[in-house]
C-alpha positions as semicolon CSV with decimal commas, in nm:
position;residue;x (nm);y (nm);z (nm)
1;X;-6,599;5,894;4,712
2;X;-6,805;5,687;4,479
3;X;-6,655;5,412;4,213
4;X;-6,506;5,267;4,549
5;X;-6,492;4,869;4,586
6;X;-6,593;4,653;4,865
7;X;-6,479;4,338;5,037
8;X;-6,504;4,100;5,279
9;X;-6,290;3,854;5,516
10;X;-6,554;3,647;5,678
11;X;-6,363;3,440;5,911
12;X;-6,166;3,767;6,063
13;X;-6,437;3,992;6,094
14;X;-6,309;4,251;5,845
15;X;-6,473;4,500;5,574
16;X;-6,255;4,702;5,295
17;X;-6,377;5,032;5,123
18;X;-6,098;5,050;4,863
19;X;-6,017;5,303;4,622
20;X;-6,267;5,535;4,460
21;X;-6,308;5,899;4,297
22;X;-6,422;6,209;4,422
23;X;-6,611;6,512;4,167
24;X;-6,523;6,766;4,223
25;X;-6,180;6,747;4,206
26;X;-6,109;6,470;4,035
27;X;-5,925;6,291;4,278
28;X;-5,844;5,926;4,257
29;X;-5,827;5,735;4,636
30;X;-5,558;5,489;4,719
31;X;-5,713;5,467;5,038
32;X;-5,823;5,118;5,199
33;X;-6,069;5,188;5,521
34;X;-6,082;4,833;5,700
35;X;-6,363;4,778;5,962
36;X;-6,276;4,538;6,215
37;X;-6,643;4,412;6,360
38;X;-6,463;4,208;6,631
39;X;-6,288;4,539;6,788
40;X;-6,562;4,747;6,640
41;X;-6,239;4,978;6,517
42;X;-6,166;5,170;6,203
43;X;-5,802;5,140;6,035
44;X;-5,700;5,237;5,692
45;X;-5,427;5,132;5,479
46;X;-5,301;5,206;5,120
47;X;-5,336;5,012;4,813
48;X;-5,026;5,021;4,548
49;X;-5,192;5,234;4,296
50;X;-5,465;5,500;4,317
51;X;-5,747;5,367;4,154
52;X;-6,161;5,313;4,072
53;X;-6,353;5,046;3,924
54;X;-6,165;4,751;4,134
55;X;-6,291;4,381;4,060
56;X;-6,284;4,238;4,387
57;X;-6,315;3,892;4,592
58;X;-6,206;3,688;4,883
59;X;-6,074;3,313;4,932
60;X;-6,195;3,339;5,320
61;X;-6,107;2,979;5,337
62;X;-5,717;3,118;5,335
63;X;-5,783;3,478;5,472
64;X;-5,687;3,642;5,142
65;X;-5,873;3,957;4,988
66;X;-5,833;4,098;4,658
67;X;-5,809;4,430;4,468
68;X;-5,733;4,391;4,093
69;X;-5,732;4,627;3,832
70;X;-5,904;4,958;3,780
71;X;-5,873;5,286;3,613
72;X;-5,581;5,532;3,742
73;X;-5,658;5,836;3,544
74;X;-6,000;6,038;3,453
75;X;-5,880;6,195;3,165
76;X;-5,660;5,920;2,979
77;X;-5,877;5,616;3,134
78;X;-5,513;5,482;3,170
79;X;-5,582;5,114;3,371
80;X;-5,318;4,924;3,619
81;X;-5,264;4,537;3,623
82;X;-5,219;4,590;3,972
83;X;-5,312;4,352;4,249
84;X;-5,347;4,386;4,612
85;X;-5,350;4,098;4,849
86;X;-5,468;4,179;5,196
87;X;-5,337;3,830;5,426
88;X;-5,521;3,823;5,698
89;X;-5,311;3,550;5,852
90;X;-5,041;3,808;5,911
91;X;-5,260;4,121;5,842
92;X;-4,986;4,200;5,552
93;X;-5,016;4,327;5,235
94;X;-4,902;4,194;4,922
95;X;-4,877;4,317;4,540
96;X;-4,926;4,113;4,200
97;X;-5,050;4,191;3,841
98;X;-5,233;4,102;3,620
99;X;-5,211;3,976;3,263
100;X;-5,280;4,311;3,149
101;X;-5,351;4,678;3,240
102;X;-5,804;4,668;3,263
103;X;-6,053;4,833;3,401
104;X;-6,412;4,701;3,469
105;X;-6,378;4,338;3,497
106;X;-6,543;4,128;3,724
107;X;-6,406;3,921;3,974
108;X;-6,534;3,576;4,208
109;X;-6,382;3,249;4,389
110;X;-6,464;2,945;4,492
111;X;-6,262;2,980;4,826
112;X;-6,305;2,593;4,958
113;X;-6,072;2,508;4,581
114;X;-5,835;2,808;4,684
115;X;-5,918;2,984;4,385
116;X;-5,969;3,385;4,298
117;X;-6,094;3,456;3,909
118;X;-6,112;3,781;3,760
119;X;-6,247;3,770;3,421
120;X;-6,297;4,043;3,102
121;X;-6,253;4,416;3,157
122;X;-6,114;4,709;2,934
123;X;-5,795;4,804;2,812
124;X;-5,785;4,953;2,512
125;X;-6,073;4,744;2,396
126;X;-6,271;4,459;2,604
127;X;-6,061;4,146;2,741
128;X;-6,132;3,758;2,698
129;X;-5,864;3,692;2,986
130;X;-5,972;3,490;3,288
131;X;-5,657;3,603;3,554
132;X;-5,667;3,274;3,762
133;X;-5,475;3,234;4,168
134;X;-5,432;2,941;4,346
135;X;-5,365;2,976;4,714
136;X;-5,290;2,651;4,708
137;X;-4,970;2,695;4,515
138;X;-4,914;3,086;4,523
139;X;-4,988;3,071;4,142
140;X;-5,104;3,292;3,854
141;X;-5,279;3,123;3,526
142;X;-5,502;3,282;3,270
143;X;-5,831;3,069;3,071
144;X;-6,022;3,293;2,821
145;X;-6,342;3,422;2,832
146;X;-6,617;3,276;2,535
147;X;-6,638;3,613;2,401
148;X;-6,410;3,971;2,534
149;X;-6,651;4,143;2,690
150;X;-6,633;4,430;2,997
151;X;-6,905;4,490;3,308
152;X;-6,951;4,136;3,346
153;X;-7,141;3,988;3,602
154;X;-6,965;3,698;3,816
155;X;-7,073;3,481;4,116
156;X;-6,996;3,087;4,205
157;X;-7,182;2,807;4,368
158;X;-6,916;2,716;4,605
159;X;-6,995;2,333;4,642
160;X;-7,040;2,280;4,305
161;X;-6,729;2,378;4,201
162;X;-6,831;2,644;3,936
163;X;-6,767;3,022;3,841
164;X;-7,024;3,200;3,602
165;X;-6,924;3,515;3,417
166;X;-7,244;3,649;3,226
167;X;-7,371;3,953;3,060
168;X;-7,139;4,214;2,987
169;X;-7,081;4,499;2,680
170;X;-6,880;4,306;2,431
């Protein structure tokens, strides 16, 4: 499958493949594979909704990996709000949405502040909203992006306390 995501949870020693499409076909994945480098073990799980182009990040600080967004179907490039929460604290999973349904947005944290951001994408046209968790609080807010804008680049400087979203087809 390509179109897949990729993520991380540092301090537990575990790597997600999530979601993807396969051509031929057409098919849209749900499927999670999890490597676990401290067993050296394969497991898979499912994520809510079958989906491709996934903005994703970790707060490894509070064991907690994210799947957000994406696009659900090839020929009406419908796009979820969904978001799945892998706890790695009780190895559960957990659902949430976003402000809106989009598809290509970018996503970072600064994981010391308890924070996951996951910023532009496409709906029907490109998104300003910055989707905002706090772990500390279990909390959803939303900040807006200087321009709406899609395929945005993200990253943060951890002990700075900063987020960059740059770039992007606006």
């Amino acid at each position: 499958r390509f179109y897949f995501s990729s993520n991380a949870l540092q301090n537990k020693g575990l790597i997600f493949f999530a979601g993807g499409f396969m051509n031929p076909g057409y098919t849209i994945y749900d499927t999670v594979d999890i490597f676990n480098a401290n067993k050296n073990s394969w497991t898979t799980a499912k994520l809510s909704v079958p989906r491709y182009f996934i903005a994703t990040t970790a707060i490894n600080d509070f064991n907690l990996a994210f799947f957000a967004g994406g696009t659900t179907d090839l020929i009406t490039n419908s796009v979820t709000s969904a978001v799945d929460v892998f706890n790695g604290n009780n190895n559960q999973w957990l659902t949430a949405q976003l402000a809106i349904p989009r598809t290509a947005l970018s996503a970072t944290s600064l994981s010391k502040k308890g924070l996951a951001f996951f910023a532009g994408g496409v709906n029907t046209n490109e998104v300003g909203i910055i989707d905002i968790y706090s772990a500390f609080n279990n909390s959803w807010t939303t900040a807006i992006l200087s321009i709406p804008r899609d395929s945005l680049a993200s990253t943060s400087l951890e002990f700075q306390n900063i987020v960059f979203f740059g770039g992007g087809d606006g």
